[in-house]
Short mmCIF file of C-alpha atoms and ligand atoms in Angstrom, two decimals:
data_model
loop_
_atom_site.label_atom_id
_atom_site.label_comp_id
_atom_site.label_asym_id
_atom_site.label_seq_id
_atom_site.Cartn_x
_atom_site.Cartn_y
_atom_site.Cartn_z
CA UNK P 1 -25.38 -19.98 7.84
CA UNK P 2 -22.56 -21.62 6.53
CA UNK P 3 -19.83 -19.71 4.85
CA UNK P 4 -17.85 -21.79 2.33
CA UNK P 5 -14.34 -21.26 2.55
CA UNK P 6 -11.14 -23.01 1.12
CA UNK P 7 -8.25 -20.70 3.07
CA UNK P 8 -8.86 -18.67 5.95
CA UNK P 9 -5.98 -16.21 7.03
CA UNK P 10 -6.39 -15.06 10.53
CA UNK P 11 -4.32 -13.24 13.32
CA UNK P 12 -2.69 -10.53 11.01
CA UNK P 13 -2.09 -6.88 10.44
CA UNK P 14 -3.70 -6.30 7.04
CA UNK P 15 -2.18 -3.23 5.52
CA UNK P 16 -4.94 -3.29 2.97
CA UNK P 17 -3.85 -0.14 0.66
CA UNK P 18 -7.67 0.46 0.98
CA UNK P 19 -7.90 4.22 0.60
CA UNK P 20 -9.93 4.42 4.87
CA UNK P 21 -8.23 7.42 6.24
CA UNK P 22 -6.17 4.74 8.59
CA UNK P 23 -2.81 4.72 7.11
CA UNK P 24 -1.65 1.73 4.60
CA UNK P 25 -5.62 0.84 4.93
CA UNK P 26 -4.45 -0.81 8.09
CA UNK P 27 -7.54 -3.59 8.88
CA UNK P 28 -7.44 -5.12 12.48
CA UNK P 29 -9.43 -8.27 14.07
CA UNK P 30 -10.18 -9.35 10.79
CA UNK P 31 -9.69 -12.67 8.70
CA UNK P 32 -9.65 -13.29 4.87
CA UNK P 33 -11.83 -15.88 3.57
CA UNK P 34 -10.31 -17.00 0.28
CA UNK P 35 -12.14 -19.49 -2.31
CA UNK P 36 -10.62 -20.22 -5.38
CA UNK P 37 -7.89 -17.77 -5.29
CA UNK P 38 -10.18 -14.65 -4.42
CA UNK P 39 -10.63 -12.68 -1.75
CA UNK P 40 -14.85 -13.23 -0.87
CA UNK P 41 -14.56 -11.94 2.68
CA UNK P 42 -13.01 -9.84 4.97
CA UNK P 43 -14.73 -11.35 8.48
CA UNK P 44 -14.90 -9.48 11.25
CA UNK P 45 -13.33 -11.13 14.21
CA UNK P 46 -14.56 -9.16 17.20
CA UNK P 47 -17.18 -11.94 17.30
CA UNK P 48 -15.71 -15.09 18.46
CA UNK P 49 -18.74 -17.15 17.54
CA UNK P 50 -17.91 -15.69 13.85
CA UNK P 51 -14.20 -16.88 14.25
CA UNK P 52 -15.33 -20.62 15.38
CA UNK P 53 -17.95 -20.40 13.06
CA UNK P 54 -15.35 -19.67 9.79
CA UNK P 55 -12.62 -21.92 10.88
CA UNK P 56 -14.87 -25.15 11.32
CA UNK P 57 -15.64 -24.69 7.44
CA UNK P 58 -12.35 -23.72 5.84
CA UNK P 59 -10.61 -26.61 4.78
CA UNK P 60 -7.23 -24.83 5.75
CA UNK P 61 -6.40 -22.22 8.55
CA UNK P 62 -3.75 -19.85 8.17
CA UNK P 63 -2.40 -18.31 11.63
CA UNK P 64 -0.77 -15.58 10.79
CA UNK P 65 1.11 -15.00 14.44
CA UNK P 66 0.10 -11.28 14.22
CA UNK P 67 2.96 -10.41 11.22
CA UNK P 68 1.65 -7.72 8.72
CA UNK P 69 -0.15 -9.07 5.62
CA UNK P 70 0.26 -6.85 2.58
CA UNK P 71 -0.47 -7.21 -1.25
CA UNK P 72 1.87 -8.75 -3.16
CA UNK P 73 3.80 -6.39 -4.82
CA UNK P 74 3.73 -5.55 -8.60
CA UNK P 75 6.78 -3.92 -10.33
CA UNK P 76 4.69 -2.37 -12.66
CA UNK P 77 7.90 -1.73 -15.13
CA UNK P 78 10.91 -3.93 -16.22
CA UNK P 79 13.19 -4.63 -18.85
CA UNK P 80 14.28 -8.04 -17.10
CA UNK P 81 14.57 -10.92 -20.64
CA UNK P 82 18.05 -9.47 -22.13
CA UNK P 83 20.94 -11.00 -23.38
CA UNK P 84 24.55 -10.20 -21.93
CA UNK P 85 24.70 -7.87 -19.45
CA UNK P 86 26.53 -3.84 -19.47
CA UNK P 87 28.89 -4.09 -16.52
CA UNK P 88 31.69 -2.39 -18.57
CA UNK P 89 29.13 0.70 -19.73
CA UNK P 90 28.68 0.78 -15.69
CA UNK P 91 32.69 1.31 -15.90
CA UNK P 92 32.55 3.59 -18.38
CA UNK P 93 30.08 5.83 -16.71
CA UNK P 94 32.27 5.55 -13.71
CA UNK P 95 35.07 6.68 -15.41
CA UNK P 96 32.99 9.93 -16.85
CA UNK P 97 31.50 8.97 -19.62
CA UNK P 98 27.88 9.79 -19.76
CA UNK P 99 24.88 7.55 -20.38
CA UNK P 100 23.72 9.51 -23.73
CA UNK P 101 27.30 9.77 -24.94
CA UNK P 102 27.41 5.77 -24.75
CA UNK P 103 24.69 5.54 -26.34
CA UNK P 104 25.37 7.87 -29.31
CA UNK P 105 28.61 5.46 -29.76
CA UNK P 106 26.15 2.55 -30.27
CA UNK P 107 26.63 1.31 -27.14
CA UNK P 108 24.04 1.25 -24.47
CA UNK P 109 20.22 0.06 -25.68
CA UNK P 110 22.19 -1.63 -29.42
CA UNK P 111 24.67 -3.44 -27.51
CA UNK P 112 21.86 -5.23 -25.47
CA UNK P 113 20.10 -5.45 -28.47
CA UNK P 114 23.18 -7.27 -30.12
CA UNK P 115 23.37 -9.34 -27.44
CA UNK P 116 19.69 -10.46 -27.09
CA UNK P 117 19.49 -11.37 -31.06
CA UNK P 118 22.17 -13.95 -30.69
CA UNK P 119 20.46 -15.68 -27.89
CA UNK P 120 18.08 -18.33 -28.62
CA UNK P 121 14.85 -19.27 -26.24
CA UNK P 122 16.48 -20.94 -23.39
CA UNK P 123 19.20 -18.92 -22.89
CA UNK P 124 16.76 -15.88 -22.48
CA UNK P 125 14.66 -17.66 -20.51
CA UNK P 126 17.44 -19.10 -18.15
CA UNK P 127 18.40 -15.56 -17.79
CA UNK P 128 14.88 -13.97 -17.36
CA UNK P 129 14.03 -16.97 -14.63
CA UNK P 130 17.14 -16.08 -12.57
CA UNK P 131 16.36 -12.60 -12.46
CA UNK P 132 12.30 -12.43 -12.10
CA UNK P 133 13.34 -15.26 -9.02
CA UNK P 134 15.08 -12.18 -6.59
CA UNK P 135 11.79 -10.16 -7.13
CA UNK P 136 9.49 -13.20 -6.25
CA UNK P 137 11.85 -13.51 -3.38
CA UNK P 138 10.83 -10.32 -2.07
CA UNK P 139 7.26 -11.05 -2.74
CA UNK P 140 6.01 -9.66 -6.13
CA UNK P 141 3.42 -11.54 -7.69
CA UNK P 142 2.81 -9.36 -10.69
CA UNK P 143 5.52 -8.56 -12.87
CA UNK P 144 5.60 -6.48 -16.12
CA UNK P 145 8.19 -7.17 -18.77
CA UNK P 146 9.06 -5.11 -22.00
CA UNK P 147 10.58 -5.87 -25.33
CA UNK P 148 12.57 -3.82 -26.95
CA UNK P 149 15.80 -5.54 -26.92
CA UNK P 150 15.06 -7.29 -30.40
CA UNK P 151 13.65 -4.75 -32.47
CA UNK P 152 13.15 -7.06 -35.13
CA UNK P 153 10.48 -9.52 -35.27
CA UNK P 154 11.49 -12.46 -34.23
CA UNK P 155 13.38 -11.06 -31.60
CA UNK P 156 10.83 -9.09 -30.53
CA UNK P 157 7.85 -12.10 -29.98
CA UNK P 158 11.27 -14.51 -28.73
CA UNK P 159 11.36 -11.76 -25.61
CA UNK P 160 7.56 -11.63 -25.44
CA UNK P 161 7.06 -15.28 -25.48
CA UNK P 162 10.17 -15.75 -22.46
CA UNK P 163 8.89 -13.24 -20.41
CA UNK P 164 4.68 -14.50 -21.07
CA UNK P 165 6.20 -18.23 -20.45
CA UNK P 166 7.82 -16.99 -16.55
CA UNK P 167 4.34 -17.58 -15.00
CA UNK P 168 5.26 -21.38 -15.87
CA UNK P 169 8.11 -21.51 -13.92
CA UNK P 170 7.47 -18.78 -11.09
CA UNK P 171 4.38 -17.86 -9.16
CA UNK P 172 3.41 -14.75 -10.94
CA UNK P 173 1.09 -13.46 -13.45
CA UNK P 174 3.18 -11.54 -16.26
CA UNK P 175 1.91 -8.68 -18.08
CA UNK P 176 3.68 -8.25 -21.51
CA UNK P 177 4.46 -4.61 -23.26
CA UNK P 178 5.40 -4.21 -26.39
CA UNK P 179 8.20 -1.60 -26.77
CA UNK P 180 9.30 -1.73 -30.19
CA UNK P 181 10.22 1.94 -30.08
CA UNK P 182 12.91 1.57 -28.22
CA UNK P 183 15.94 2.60 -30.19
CA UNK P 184 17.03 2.23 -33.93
CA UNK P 185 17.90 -1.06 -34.82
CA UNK P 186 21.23 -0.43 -37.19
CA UNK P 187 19.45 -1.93 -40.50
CA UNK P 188 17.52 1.31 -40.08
CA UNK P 189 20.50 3.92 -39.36
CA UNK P 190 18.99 7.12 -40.09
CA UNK P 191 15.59 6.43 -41.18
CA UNK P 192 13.58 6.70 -38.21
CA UNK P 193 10.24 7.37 -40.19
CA UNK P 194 10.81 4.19 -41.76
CA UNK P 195 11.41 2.06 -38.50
CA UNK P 196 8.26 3.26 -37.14
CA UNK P 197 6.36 2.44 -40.08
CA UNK P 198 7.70 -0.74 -39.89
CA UNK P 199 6.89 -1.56 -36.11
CA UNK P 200 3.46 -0.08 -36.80
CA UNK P 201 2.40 -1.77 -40.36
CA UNK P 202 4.38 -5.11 -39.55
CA UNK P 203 4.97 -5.53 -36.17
CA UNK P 204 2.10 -4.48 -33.74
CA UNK P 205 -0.26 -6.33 -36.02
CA UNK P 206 1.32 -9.43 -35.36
CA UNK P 207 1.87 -8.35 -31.58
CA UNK P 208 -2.07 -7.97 -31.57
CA UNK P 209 -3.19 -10.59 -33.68
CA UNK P 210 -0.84 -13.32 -31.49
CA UNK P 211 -2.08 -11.32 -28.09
CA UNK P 212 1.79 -11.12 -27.02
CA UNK P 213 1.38 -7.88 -25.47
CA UNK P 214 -1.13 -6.42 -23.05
CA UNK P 215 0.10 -2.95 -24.09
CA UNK P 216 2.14 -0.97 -26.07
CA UNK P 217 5.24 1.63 -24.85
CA UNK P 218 7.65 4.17 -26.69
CA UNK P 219 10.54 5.96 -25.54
CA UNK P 220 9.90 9.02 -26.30
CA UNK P 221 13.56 10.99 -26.07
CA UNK P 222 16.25 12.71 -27.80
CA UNK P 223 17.73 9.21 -27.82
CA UNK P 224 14.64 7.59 -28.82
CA UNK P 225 12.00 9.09 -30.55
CA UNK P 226 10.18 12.26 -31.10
CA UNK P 227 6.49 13.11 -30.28
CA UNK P 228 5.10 12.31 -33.96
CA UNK P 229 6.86 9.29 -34.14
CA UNK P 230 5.61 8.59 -31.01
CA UNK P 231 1.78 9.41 -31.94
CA UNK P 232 2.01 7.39 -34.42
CA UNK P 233 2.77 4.48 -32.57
CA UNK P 234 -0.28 5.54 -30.10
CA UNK P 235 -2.17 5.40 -33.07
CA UNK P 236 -2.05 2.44 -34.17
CA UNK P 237 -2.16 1.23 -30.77
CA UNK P 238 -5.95 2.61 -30.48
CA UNK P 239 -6.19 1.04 -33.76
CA UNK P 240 -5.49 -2.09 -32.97
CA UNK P 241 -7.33 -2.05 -29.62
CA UNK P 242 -3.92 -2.05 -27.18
CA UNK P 243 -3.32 0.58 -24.34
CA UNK P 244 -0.09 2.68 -24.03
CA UNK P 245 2.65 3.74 -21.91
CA UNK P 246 5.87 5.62 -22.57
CA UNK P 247 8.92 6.19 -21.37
CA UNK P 248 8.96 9.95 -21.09
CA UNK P 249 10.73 13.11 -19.62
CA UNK P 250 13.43 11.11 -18.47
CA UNK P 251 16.64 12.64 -19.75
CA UNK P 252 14.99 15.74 -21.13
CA UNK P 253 11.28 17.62 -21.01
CA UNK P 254 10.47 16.18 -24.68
CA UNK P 255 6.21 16.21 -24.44
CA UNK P 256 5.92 12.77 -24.10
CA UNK P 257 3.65 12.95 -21.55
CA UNK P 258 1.31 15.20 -22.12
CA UNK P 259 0.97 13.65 -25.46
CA UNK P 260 1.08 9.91 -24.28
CA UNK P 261 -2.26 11.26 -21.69
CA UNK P 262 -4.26 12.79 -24.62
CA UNK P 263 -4.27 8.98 -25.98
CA UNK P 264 -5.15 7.83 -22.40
CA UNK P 265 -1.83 6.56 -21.29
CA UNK P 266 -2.08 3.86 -18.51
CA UNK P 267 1.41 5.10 -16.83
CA UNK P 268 3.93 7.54 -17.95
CA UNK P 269 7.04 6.71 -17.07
CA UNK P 270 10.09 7.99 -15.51
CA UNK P 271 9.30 12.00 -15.57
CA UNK P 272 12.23 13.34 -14.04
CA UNK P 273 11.35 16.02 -16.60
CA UNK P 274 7.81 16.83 -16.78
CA UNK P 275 6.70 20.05 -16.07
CA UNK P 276 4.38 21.24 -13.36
CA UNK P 277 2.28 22.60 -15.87
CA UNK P 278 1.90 19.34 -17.94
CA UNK P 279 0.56 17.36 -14.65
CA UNK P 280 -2.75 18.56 -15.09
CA UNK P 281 -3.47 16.45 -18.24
CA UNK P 282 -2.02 13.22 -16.45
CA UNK P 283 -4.85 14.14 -14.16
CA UNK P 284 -7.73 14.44 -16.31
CA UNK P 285 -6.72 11.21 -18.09
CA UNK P 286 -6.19 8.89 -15.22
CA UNK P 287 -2.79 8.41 -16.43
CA UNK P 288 -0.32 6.84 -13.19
CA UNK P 289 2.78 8.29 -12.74
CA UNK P 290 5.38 5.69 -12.87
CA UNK P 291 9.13 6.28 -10.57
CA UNK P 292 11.77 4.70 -11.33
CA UNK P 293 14.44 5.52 -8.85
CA UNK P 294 16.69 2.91 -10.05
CA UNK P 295 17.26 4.47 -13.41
CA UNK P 296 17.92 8.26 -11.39
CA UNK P 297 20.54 6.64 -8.91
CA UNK P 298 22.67 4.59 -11.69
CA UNK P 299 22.65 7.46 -14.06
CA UNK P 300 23.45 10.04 -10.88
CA UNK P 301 20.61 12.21 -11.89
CA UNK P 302 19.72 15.21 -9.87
CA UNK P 303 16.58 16.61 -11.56
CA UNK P 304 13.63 15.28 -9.70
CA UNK P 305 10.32 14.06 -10.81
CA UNK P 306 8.10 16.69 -9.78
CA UNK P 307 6.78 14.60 -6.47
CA UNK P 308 5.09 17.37 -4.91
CA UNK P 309 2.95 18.76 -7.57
CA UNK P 310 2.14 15.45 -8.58
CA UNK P 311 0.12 14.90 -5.16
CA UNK P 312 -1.27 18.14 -5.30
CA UNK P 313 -3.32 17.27 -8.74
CA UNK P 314 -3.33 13.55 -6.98
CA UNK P 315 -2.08 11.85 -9.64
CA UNK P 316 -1.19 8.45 -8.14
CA UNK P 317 2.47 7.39 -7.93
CA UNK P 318 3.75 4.13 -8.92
CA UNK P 319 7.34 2.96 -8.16
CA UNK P 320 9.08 0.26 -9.79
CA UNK P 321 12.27 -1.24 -10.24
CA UNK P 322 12.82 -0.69 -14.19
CA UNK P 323 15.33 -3.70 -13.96
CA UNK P 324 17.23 -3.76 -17.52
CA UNK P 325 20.68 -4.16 -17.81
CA UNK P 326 21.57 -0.39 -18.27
CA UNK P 327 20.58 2.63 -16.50
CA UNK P 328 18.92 0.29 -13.54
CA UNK P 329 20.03 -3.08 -13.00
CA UNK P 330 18.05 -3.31 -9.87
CA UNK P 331 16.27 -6.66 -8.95
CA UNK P 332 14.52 -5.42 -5.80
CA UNK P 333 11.29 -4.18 -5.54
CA UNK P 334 12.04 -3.25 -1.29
CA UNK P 335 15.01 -1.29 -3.23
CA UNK P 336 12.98 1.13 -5.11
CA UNK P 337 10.76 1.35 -2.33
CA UNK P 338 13.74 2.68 -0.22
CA UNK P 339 14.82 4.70 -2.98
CA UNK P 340 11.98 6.49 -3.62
CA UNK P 341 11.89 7.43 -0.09
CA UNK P 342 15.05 8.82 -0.16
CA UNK P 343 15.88 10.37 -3.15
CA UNK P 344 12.36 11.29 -4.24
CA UNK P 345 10.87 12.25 -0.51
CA UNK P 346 8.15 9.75 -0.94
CA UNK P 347 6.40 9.07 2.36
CA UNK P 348 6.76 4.69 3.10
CA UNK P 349 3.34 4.47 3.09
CA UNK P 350 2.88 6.36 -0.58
CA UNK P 351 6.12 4.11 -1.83
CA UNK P 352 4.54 0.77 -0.95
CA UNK P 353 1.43 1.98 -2.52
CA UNK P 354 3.04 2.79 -5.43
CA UNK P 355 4.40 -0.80 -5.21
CA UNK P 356 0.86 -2.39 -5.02
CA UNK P 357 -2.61 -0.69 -5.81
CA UNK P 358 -0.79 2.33 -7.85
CA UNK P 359 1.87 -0.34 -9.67
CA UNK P 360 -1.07 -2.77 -10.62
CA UNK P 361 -3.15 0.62 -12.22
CA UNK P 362 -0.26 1.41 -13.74
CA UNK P 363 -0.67 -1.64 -15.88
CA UNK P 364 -4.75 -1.63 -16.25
CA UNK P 365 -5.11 -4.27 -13.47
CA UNK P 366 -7.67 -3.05 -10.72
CA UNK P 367 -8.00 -6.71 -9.50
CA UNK P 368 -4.98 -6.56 -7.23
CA UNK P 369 -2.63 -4.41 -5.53
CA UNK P 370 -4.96 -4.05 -2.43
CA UNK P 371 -6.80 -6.31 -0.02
CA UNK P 372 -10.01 -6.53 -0.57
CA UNK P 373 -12.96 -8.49 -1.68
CA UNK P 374 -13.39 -10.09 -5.20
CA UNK P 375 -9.43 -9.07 -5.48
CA UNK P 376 -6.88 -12.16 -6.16
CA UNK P 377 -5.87 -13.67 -2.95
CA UNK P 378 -2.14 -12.63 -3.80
CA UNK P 379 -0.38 -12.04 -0.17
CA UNK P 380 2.28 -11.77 1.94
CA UNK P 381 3.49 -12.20 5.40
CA UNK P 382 6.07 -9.88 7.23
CA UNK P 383 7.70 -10.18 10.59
CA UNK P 384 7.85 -6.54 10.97
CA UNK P 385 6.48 -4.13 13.59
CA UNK P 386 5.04 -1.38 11.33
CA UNK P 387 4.72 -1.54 7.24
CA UNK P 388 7.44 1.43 7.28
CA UNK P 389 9.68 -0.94 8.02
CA UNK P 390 10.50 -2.36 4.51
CA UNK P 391 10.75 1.18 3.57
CA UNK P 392 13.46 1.85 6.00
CA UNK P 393 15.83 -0.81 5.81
CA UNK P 394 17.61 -2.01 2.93
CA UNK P 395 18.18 -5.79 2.76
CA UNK P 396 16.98 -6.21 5.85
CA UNK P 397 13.44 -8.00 5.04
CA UNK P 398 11.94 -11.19 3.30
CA UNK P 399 8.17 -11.86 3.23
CA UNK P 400 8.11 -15.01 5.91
CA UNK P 401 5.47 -16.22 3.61
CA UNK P 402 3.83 -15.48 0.07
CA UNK P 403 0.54 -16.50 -1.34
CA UNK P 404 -0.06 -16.44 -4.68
CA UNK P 405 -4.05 -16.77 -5.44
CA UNK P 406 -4.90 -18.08 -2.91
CA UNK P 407 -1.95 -21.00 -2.67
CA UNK P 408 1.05 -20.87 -0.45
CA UNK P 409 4.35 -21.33 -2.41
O1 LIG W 501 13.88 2.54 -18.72
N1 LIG W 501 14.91 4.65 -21.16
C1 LIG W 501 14.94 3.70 -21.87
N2 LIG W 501 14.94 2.43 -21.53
C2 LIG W 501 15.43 1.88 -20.33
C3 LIG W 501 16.90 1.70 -20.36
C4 LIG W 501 17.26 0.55 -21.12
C5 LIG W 501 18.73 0.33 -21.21
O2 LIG W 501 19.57 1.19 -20.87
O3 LIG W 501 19.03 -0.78 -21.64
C6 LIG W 501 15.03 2.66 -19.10
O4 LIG W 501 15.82 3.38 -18.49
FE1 LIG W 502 12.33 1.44 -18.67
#
């Protein structure tokens, strides 16, 4: 029988991130069989006949000369369509002054945001291309994006619409978040309660009604806002049919996350914070825990997120590059990978799944991340002996080839 095929990939490692007891999922003596950018076999080459039998019907054969075939990656968490950029806050901090205290001078998160109003379309999306480009180099091929640097409306769908319109220009699929609750926007000094209302009664409707965002996020903080500010953006969330995440626990144990899993959070990120006791819930509500160990080396943080008691209730660990322009301008994926290994004890094979099956739950998408069948044929190649590899070295790796469903680019 037959068996139609458009791309076959043969002679590879596959580190699968299929949960098999072999470590990454390793597969061996197999081939994909791709058709119109999915995954609709994993053949089994110990048959030759099987071998001669695919390749005479796939229009194109991929040899893979034996590299390692992983996922493509998806930073699961970004901040990357700004205006300006914070390189004199980096010297600030450098010189003492501390990431909250910047902020409390309207600096930080407001001087993006004054930044990103003033620039029109093209100038954010010149920016945003430039910057999404070094992760595709590295070989993500699902990005997430925020707002948050607008605050107003039409800053806030201008950021949505640039980061939505990077799929045209890059090969990636983009998954929006709406993070209106990111600071206070000035016009609203003081009146929190009312800036919330606003984001929730004239905002997210739009958001929704326009489908700009695939999901909703708050930073819940001292610096941001408090849990039933928070909950009220949730709710209208639910309301309006969006999921959530939140920036939580990350400069101080606020409740964010326990709060953010009672209303089914997809991710919670950040945690440094969280308590061991609060885990439980993240547990019970399939909520991923994202890391961010971008954000704890620029802001020299030395509280942890509680790694070890999150794999003890197996909550499953996502690590992304949070790339803004503040606490973690960091456009590498194989970065945070590294990072999490070494600040956060992270084994490589638990850092690259947080940077594929873990980072694509993380944002509600359980049709990548891993290689498997009836998943999108999003791939790449690496000239490596072992996956730990791009773990262990910084800069030292580039996928020699990436496939994005299904097509090489
Ligand atoms: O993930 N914590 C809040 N938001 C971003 C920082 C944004 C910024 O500093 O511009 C974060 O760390
Ligand atoms: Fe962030």
């Amino acid at each position: 029988m037959a068996i139609q095929c458009d791309t076959l990939v043969h002679n590879v490692r596959i580190a699968s991130m299929q949960v098999s007891g072999e470590p990454y999922g390793a597969l061996y003596n197999k081939a994909l069989v791709i058709n119109d950018g999915v995954i609709t076999a994993i053949a089994d080459l110990t048959d030759t006949d099987t071998f001669e039998t695919l390749k005479a019907n796939a229009a194109s054969v991929v040899d893979g000369n034996n590299q390692w075939l992983l996922p493509g990656f998806v930073d699961c968490h970004t901040h990357l369509v700004y205006g300006g950029n914070r390189a004199q806050e980096f010297e600030q901090r450098l010189q003492g002054a501390t990431y909250l205290e910047i902020a409390e001078r309207g600096g930080g998160i407001k001087g993006t945001v004054a930044k990103t109003r003033t620039a029109n379309h093209a100038t954010l999306l010149e920016s945003a291309i430039k910057r999404a480009k070094r992760l595709c180099e590295e070989g993500v091929t699902t990005l997430e994006v925020k707002s948050g640097y607008g605050l107003d409306v039409d800053t806030e769908i201008r950021m949505l619409t640039v980061a939505k319109q990077l799929e045209q220009h890059l090969p990636l699929t983009v998954s929006t978040t709406y993070l209106g609750a990111h600071a206070l926007p000035n016009e609203f000094d003081n009146d929190a309660d009312a800036y919330i209302d606003f984001i929730c009664n004239d905002v997210m409707p739009i958001v929704a009604e326009k489908q700009l965002a695939n999901a909703v996020d708050v930073f819940c903080e001292t610096i941001g806002f408090n849990t039933q500010q928070t909950e009220k953006v949730f709710q209208k969330a639910h309301e309006l049919g969006l999921p959530i995440k939140a920036h939580v626990e990350q400069l101080s144990d606020s409740k964010g996350a326990v709060l953010a899993s009672r209303y089914q959070a997809l991710s919670v990120d950040h945690i440094e914070y969280l308590a061991d006791s609060d885990i439980v819930h993240l547990a019970q509500n399939g909520t991923v825990a994202v890391l961010l160990p971008g954000a704890f080396y620029y802001l020299s943080e030395v509280q942890k997120p509680p790694v070890n008691a999150l794999r003890a209730h197996n909550v499953p660990m996502a690590v992304a590059t949070d790339f803004n322009p503040g606490s973690s301008p960091l456009a590498s994926i194989l970065t945070a990978i590294n990072m999490a290994c070494v600040q956060f004890q992270l084994t490589p094979e638990e850092a690259l799944r947080g940077a594929t099956i873990h980072g694509a739950a993380a944002l509600g998408l359980h049709d990548r991340g891993v290689i498997d069948v009836e998943r999108v044929a999003d791939f790449t190649l690496w000239d490596i002996d072992t996956p730990a590899e791009l773990a262990y070295c910084i800069n030292g790796h580039r996928p020699t080839a990436i496939f994005k469903g299904g097509k090489h680019v």
